[in-house]
Short mmCIF file of C-alpha atoms in Angstrom, two decimals:
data_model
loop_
_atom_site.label_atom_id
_atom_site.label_comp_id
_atom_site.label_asym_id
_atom_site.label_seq_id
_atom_site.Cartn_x
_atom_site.Cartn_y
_atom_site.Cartn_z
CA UNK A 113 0.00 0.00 0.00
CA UNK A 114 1.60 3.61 -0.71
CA UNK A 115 2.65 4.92 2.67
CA UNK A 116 1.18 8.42 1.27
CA UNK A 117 -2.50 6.54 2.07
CA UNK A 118 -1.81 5.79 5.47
CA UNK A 119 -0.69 9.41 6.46
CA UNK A 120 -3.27 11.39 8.88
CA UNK A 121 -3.67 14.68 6.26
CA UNK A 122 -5.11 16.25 10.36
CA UNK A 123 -1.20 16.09 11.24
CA UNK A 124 0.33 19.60 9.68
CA UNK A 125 3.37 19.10 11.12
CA UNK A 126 5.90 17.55 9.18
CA UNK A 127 9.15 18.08 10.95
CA UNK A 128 10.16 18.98 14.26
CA UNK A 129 13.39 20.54 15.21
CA UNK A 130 14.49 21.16 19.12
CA UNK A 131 16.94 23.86 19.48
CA UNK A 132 19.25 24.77 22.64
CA UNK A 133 20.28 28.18 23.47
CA UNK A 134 23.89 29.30 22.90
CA UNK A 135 26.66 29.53 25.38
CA UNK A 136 26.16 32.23 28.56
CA UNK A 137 28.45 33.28 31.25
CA UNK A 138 27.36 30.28 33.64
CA UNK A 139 27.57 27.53 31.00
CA UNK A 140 31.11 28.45 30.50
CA UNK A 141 31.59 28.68 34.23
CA UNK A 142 29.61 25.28 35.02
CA UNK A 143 27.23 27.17 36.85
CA UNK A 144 23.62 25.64 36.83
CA UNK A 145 20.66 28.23 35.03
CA UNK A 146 17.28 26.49 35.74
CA UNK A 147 14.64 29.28 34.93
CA UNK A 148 17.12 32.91 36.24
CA UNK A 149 17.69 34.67 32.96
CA UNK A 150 21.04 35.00 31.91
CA UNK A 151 21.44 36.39 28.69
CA UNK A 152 24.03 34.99 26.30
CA UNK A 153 27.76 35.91 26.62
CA UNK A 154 29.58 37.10 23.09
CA UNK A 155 30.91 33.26 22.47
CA UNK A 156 26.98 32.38 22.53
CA UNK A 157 25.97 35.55 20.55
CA UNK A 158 28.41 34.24 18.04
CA UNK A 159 27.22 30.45 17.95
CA UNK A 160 23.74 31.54 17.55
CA UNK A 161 24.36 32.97 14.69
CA UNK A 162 26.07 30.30 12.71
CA UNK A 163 23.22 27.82 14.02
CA UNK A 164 20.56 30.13 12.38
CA UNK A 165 22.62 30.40 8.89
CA UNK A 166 23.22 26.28 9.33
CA UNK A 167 19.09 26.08 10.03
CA UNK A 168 18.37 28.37 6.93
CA UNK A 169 20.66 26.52 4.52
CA UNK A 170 19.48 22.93 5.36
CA UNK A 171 16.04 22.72 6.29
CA UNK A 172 14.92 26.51 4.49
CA UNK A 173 17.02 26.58 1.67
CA UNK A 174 17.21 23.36 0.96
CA UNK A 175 14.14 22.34 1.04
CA UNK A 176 12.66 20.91 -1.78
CA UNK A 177 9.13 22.38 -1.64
CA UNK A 178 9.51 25.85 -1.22
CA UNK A 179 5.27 26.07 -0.04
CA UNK A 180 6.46 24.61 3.19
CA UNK A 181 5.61 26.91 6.33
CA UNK A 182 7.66 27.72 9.34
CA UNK A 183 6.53 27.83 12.89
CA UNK A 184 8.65 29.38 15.67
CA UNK A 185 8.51 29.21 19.20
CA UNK A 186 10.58 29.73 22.33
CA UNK A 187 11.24 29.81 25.62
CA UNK A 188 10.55 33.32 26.79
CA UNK A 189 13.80 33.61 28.20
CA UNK A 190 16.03 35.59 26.95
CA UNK A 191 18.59 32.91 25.77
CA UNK A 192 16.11 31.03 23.86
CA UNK A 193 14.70 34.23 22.39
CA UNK A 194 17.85 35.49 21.47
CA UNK A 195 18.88 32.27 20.14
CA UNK A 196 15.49 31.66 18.05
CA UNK A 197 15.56 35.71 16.56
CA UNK A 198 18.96 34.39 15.45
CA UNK A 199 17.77 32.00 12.66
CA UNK A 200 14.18 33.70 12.53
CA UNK A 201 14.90 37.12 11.61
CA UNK A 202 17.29 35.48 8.45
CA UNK A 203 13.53 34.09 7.14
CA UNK A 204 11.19 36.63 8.19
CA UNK A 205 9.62 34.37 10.86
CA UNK A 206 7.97 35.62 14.16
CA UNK A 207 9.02 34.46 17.15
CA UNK A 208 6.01 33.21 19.63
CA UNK A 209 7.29 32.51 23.38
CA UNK A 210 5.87 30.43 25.70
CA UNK A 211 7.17 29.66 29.08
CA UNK A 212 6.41 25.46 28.99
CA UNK A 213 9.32 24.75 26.92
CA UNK A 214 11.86 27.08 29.51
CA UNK A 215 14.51 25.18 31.33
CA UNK A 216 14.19 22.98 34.25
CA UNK A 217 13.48 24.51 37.28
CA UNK A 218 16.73 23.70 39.37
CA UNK A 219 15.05 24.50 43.37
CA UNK A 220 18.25 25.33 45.12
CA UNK A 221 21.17 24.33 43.28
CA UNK A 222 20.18 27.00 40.95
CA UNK A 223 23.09 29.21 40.22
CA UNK A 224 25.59 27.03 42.26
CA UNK A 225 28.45 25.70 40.30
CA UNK A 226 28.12 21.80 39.66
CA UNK A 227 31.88 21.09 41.83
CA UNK A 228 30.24 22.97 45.01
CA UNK A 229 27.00 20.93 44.66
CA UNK A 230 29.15 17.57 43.98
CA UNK A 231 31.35 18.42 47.40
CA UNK A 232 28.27 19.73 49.18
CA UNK A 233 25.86 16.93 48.01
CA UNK A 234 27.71 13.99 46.86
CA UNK A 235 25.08 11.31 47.25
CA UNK A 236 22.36 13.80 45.93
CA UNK A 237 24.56 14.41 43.38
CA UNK A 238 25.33 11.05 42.11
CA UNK A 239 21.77 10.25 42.52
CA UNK A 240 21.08 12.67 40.12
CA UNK A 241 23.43 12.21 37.44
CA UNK A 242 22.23 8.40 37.64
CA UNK A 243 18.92 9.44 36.78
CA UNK A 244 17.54 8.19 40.61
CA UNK A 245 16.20 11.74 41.72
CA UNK A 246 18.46 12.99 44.07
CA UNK A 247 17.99 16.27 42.81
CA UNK A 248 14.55 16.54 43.92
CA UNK A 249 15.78 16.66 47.70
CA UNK A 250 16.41 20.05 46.44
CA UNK A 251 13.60 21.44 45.24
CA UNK A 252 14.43 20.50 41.37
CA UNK A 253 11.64 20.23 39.18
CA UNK A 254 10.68 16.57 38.31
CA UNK A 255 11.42 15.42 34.93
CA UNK A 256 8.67 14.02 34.46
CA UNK A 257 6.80 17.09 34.61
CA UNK A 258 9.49 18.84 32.31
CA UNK A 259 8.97 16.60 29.78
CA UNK A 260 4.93 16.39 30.15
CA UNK A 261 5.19 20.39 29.57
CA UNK A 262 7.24 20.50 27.11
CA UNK A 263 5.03 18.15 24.73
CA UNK A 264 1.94 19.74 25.67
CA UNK A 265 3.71 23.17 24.40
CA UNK A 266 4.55 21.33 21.39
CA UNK A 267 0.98 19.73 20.64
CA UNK A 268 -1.01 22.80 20.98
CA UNK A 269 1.31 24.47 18.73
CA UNK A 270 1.24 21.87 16.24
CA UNK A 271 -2.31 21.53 16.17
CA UNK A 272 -2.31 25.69 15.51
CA UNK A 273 -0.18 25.12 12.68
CA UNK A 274 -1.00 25.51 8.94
CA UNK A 275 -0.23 22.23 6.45
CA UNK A 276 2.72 21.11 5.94
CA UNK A 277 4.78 23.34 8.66
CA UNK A 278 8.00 22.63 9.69
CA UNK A 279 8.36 23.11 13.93
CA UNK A 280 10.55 24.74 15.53
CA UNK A 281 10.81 25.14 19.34
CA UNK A 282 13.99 26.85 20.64
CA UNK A 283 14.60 25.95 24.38
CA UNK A 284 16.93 24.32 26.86
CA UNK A 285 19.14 21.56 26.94
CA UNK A 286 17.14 19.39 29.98
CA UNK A 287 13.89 21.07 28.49
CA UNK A 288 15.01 19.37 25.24
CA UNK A 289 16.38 16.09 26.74
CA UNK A 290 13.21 14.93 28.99
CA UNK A 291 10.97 16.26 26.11
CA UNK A 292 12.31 13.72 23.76
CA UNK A 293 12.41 11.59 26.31
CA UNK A 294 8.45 12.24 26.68
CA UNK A 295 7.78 12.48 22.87
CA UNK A 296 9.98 8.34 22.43
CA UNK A 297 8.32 7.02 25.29
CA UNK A 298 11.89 6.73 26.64
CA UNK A 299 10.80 6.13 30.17
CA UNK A 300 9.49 2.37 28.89
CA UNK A 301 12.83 2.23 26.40
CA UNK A 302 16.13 1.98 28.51
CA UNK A 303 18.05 2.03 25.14
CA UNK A 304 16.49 5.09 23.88
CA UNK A 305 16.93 6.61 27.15
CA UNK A 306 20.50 6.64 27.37
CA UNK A 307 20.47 8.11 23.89
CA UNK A 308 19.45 11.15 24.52
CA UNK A 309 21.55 13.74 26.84
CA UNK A 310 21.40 16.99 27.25
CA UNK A 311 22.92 18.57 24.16
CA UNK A 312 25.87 21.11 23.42
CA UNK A 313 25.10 24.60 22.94
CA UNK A 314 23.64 26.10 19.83
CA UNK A 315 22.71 22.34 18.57
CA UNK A 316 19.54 20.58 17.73
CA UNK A 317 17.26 17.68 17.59
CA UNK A 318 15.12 16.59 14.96
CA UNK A 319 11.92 14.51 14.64
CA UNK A 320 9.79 13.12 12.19
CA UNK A 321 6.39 12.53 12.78
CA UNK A 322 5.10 8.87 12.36
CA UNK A 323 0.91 9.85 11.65
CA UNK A 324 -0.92 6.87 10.67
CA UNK A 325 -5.07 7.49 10.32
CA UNK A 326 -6.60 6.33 13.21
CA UNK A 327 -3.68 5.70 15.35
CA UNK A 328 -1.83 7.60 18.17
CA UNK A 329 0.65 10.54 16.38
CA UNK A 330 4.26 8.91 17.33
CA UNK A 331 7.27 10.54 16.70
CA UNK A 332 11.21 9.32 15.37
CA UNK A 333 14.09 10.59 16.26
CA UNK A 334 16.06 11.20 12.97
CA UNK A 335 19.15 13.25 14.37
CA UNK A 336 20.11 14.49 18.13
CA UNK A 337 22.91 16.97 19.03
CA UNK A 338 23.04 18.09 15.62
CA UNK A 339 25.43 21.31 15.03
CA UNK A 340 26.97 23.83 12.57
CA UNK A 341 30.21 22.43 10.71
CA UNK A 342 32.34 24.69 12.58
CA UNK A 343 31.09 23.24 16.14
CA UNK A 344 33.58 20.34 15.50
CA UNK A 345 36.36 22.32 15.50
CA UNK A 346 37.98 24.12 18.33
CA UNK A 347 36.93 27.89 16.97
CA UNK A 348 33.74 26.53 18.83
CA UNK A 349 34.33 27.82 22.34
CA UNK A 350 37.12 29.62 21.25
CA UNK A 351 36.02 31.47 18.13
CA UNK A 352 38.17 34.64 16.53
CA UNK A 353 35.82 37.34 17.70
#
């Protein structure tokens, strides 16, 4: 049977691409954000803005059909705005925020440097980097509910959007992780799990969706931590400015 048959025509979306912020002051300082706003620092201004050329030139430019649509939404903090305006503004896209898809909400450890929290906390923080909640002993936003937020964010918008629109949410990188996560049904899916981490700066994840008439919409994972050219090279972190 031709697979075009089977496709919902009620699903508009036909990509979805997940987007972390560039680099700020306490990324480069392994200091933990959560929801304060800290704005990018000029490394991060810099990376944003060879993600959003990289975005234009492989999913805008070249695209095949040109009637496509794009849909654009971030976290309303300022890194994620920033970092969506960068690759917007090249197509002439608005940017809509909305605060479901910000960061984790990281209680008490937010703003603490991950080596004070390890010496402080070293069970807790263990606990957490196993995946077994320590974290939450803290105050830290369940990932569960990080990841139920984030796909609720990214239903409603896809339900707004016109045929055949390509997605794009610009967030955070545990935002991004335990939505996945949420999206795969990773929770049932040790092996898909473990494959997805909380990405490097400025890079991106991309799904297809799998919409079959009269079943659930399901989604595949067809790239994760997905960057510019440039971000394999040293210049990354350390660009000529």
């Amino acid at each position: 049977m031709d697979f075009n048959t089977l496709f919902d025509p009620n699903v508009h979306v036909r990509s979805l691409t997940l987007v972390r912020h560039g680099r700020t002051a306490y990324n480069a300082s392994g200091r933990i954000q959560g929801v304060t706003d800290i704005p990018l620092d000029e490394v991060g201004n810099w990376q944003v803005h060879q993600t959003g050329r990289a975005l234009k030139e492989l999913y805008v430019d070249g695209q095949k059909d040109q009637q496509r649509h794009r849909l654009i939404v971030a976290s309303d903090l300022g890194r994620a705005m920033a970092t969506a305006h960068a690759f917007a503004d090249l197509i002439g896209e608005e940017v809509h925020p909305d605060p479901r898809v910000r960061e984790r909400h990281y209680g008490d450890w937010e703003g603490q440097a991950t080596r004070d929290i390890m010496e402080k906390y070293p069970e807790d923080f263990t606990s957490w980097l196993h995946g077994e909640g320590g974290e939450l002993k803290h105050n830290v936003e369940p990932d569960k509910h990080v990841g139920q937020r984030g796909t609720q964010a990214i239903a409603e918008w896809a339900g707004k959007a016109e045929p055949d629109t390509d997605l794009y949410v610009f967030s955070h990188g545990a935002c991004i992780a335990d939505t996945v996560r949420t999206l795969l049904n990773a929770d049932e899916d040790a092996d898909a799990n473990s494959a997805v981490f909380s990405m490097r700066n400025a890079h991106w994840a991309r799904l297809i969706p799998i919409a079959i008439v009269g079943k659930p919409l399901r989604w595949a994972l067809s790239d994760y931590n997905h960057g510019p050219a440039i971000a394999d090279t040293p210049e990354w972190e350390n660009p000529k400015l």
